[in-house]
PDB file of C-alpha atoms in Angstrom:
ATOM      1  CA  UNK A 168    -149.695 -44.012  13.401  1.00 94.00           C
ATOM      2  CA  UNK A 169    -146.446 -44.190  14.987  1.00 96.00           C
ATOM      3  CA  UNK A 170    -142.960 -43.295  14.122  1.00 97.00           C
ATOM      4  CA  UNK A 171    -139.763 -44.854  15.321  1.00 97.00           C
ATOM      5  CA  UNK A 172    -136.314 -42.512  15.474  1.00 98.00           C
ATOM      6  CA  UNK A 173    -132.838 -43.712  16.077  1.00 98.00           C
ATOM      7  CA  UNK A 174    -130.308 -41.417  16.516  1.00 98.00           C
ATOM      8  CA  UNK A 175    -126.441 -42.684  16.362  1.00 97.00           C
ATOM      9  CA  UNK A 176    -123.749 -41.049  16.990  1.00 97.00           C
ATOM     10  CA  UNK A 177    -122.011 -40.645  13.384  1.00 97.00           C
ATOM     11  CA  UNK A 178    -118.460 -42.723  12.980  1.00 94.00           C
ATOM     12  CA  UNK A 179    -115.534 -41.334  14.159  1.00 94.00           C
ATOM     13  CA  UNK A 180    -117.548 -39.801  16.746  1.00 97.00           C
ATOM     14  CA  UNK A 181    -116.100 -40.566  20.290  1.00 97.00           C
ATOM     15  CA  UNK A 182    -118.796 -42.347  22.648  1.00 97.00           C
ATOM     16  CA  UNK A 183    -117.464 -42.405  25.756  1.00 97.00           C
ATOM     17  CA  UNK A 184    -121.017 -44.132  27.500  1.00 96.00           C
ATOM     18  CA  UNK A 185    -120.649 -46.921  24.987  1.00 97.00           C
ATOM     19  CA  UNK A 186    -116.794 -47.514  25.491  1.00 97.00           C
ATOM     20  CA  UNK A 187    -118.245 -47.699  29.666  1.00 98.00           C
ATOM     21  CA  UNK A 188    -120.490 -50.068  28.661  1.00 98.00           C
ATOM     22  CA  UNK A 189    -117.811 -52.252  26.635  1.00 98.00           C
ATOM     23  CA  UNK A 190    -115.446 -51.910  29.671  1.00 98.00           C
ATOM     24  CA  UNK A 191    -118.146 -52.810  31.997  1.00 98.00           C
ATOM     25  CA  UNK A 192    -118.649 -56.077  30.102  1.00 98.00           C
ATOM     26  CA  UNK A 193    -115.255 -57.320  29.520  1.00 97.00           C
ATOM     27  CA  UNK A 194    -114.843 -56.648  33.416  1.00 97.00           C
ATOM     28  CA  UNK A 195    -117.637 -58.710  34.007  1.00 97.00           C
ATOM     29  CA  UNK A 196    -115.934 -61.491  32.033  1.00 97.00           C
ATOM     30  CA  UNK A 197    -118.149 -61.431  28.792  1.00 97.00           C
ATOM     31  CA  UNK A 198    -114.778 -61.219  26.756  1.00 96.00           C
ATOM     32  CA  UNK A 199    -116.286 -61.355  23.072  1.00 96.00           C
ATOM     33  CA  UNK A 200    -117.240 -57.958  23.542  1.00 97.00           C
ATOM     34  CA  UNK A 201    -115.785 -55.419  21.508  1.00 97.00           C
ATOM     35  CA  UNK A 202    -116.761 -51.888  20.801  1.00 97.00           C
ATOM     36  CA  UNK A 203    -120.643 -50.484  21.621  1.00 98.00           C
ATOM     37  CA  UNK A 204    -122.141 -47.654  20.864  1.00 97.00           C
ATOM     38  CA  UNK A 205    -124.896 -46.298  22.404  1.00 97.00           C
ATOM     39  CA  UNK A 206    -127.964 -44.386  20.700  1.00 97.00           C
ATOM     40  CA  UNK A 207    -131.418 -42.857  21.113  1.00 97.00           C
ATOM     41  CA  UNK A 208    -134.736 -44.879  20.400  1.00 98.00           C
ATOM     42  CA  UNK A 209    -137.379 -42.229  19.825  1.00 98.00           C
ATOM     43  CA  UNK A 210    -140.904 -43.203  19.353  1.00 98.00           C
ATOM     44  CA  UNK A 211    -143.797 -40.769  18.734  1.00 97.00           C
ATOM     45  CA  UNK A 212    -147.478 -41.636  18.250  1.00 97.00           C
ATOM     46  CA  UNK A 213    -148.689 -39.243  15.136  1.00 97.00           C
ATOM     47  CA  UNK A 214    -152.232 -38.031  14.386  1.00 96.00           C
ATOM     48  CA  UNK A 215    -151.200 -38.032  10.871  1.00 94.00           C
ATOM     49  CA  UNK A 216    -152.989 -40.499   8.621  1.00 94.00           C
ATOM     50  CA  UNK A 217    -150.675 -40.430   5.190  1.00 95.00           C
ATOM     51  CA  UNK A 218    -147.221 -42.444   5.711  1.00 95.00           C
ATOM     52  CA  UNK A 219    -145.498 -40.142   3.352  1.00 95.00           C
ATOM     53  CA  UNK A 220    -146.360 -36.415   5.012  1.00 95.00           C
ATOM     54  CA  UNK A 221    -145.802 -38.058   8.292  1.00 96.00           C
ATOM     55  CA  UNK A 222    -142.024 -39.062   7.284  1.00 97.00           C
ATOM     56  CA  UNK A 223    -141.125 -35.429   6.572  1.00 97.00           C
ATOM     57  CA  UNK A 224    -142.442 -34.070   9.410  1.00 97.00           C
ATOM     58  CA  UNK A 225    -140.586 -36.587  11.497  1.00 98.00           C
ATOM     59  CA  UNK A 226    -136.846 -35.969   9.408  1.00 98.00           C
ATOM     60  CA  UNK A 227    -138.108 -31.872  10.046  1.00 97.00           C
ATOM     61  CA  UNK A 228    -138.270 -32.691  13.564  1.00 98.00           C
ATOM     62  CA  UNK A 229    -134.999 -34.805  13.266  1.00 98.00           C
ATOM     63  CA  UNK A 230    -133.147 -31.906  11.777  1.00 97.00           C
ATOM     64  CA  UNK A 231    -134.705 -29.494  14.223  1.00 97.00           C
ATOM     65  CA  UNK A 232    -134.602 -30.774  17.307  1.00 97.00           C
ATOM     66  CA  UNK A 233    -134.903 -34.704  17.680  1.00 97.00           C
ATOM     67  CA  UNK A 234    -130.644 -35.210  16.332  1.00 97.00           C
ATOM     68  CA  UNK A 235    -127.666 -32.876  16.616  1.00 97.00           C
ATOM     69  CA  UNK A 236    -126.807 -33.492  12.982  1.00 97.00           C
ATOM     70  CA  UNK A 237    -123.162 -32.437  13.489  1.00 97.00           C
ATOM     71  CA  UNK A 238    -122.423 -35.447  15.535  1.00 98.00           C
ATOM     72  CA  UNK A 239    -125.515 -37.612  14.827  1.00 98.00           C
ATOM     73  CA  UNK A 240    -127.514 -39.805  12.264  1.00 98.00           C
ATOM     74  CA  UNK A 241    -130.903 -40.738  12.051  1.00 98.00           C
ATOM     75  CA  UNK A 242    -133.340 -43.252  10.718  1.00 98.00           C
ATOM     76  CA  UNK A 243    -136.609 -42.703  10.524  1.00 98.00           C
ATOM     77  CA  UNK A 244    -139.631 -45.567  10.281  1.00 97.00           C
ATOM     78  CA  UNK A 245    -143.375 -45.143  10.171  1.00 96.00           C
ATOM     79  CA  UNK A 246    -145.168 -47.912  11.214  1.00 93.00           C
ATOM     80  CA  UNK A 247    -149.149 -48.323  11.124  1.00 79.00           C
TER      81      UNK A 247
ATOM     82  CA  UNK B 230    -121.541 -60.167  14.919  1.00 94.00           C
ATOM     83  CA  UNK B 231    -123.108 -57.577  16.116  1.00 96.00           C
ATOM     84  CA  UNK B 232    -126.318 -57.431  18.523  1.00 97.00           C
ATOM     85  CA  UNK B 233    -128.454 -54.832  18.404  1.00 97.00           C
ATOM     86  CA  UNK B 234    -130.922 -54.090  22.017  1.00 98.00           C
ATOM     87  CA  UNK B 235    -132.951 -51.670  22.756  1.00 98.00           C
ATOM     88  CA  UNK B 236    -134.255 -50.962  26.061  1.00 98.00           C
ATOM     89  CA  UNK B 237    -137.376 -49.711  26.421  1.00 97.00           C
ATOM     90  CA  UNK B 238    -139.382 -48.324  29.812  1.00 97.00           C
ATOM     91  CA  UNK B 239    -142.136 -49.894  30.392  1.00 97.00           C
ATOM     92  CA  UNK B 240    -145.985 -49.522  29.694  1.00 94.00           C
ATOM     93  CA  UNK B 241    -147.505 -47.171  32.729  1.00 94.00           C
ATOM     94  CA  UNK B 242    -143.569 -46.086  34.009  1.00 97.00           C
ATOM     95  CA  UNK B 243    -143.468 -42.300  33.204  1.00 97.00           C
ATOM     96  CA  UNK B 244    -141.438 -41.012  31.010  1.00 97.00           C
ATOM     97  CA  UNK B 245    -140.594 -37.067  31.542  1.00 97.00           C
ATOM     98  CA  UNK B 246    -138.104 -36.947  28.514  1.00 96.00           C
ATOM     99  CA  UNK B 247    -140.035 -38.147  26.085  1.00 97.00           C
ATOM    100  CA  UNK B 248    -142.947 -35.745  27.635  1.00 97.00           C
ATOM    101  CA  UNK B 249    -140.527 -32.976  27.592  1.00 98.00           C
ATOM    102  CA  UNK B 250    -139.798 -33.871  23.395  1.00 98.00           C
ATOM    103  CA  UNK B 251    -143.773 -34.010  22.947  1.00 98.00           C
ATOM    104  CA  UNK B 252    -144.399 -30.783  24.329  1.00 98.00           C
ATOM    105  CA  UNK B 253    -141.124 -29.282  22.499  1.00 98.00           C
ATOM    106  CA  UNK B 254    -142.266 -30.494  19.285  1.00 98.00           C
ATOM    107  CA  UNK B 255    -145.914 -29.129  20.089  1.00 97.00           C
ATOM    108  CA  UNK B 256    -144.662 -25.768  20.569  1.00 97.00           C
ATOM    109  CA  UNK B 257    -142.937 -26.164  17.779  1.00 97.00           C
ATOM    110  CA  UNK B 258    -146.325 -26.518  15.409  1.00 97.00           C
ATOM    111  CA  UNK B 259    -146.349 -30.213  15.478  1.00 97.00           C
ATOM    112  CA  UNK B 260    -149.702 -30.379  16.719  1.00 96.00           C
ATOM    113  CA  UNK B 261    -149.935 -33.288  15.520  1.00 96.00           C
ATOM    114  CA  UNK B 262    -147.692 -35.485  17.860  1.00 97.00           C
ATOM    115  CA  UNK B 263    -149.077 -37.197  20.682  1.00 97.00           C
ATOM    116  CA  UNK B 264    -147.272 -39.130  23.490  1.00 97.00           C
ATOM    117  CA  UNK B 265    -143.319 -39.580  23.015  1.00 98.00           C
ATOM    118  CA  UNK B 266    -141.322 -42.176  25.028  1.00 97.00           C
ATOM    119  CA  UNK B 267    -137.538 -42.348  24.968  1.00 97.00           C
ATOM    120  CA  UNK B 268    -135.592 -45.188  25.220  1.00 97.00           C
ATOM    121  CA  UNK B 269    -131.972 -46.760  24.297  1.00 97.00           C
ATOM    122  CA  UNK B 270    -130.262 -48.190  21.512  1.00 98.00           C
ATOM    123  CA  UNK B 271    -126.791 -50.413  22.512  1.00 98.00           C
ATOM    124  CA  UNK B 272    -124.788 -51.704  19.402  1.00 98.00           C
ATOM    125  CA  UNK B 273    -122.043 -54.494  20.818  1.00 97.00           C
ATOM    126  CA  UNK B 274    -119.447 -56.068  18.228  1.00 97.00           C
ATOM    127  CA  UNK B 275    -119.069 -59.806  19.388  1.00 97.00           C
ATOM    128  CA  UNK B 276    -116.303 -61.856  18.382  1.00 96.00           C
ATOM    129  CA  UNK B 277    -118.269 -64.781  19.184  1.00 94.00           C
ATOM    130  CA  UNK B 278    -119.393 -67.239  16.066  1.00 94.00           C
ATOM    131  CA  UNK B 279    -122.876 -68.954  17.271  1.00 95.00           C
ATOM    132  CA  UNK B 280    -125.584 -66.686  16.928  1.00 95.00           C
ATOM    133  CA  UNK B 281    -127.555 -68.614  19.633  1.00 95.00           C
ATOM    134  CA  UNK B 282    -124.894 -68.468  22.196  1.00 95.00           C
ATOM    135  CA  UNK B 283    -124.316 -64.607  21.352  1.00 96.00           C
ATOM    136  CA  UNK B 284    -128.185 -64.572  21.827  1.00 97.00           C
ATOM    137  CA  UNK B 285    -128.121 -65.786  24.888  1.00 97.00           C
ATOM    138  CA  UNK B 286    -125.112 -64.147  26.389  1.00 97.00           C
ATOM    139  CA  UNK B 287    -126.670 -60.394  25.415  1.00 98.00           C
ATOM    140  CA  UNK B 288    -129.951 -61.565  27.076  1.00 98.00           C
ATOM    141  CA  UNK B 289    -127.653 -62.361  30.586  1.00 97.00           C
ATOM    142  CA  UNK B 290    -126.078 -58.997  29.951  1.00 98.00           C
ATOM    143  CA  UNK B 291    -129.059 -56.878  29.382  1.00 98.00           C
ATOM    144  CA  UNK B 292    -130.419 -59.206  32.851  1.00 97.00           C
ATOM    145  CA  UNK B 293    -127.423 -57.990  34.457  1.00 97.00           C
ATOM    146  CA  UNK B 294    -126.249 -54.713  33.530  1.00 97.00           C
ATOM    147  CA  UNK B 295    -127.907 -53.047  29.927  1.00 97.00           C
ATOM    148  CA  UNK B 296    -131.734 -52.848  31.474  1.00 97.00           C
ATOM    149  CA  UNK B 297    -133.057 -52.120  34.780  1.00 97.00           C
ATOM    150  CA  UNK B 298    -135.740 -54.685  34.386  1.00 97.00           C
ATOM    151  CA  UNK B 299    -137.795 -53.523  37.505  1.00 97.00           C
ATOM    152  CA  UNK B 300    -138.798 -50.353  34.876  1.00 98.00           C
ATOM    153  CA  UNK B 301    -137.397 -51.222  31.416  1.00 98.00           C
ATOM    154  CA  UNK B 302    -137.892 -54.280  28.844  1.00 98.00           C
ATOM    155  CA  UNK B 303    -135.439 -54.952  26.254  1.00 98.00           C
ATOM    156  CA  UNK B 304    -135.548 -56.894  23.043  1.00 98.00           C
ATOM    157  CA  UNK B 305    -132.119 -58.310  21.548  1.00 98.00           C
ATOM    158  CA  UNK B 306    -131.498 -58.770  18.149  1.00 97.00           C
ATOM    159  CA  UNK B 307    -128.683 -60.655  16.713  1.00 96.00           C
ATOM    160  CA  UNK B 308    -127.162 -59.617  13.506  1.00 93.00           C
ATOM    161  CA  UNK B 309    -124.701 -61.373  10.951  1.00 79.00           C
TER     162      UNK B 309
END
């Protein structure tokens, strides 16, 4: 199965790429833009066969190593 | 609204930081994680009221600046 991360920087959190991106933008002339943020897509092919064990082991991995959980949040979704 | 894209690399492009995760996670016990591939998740707040238009305009941006379409694919979703 496969798992899909996304790790966001949590609010409040400065993200100086994203305001780049949002600067870049309105520079360009698309003016609607306001503020982006800019996260991590993480996606991880699993050997696992139950939906439920492989969830933990992918918020463990979250915690441990995939997010810095000081600064970032994370979703996690197991897909078939 | 906001628009939600993430930009993928694509199929057969190597990816050495998602390689790096895998084999991080494997040494951390995970044995049972295969392949990993990283990619990038851009949140934009649009002031703009058409969700077709805003549709359309992310696609141009992600053609012109989000994705380096010669290696990445993006998908764009619009959100109320």
């Amino acid at each position: 199965m496969k798992a899909q991360v996304i790790v966001r920087l949590k609010e409040g959190v400065l993200d100086p790429q994203g305001e780049a991106v949002s600067h870049a933008l309105n520079g360009m002339g698309y003016d609607t833009v306001g503020a982006v943020r800019q996260g991590k897509l993480i996606e991880l092919e699993l050997s696992d066969t139950d939906a439920q064990t492989a969830q933990n082991k992918v918020k463990e991995m979250c915690e441990k190593l995939l997010a810095n959980t000081v600064i970032e949040s994370y979703t996690v979704e197991i897909l078939t």
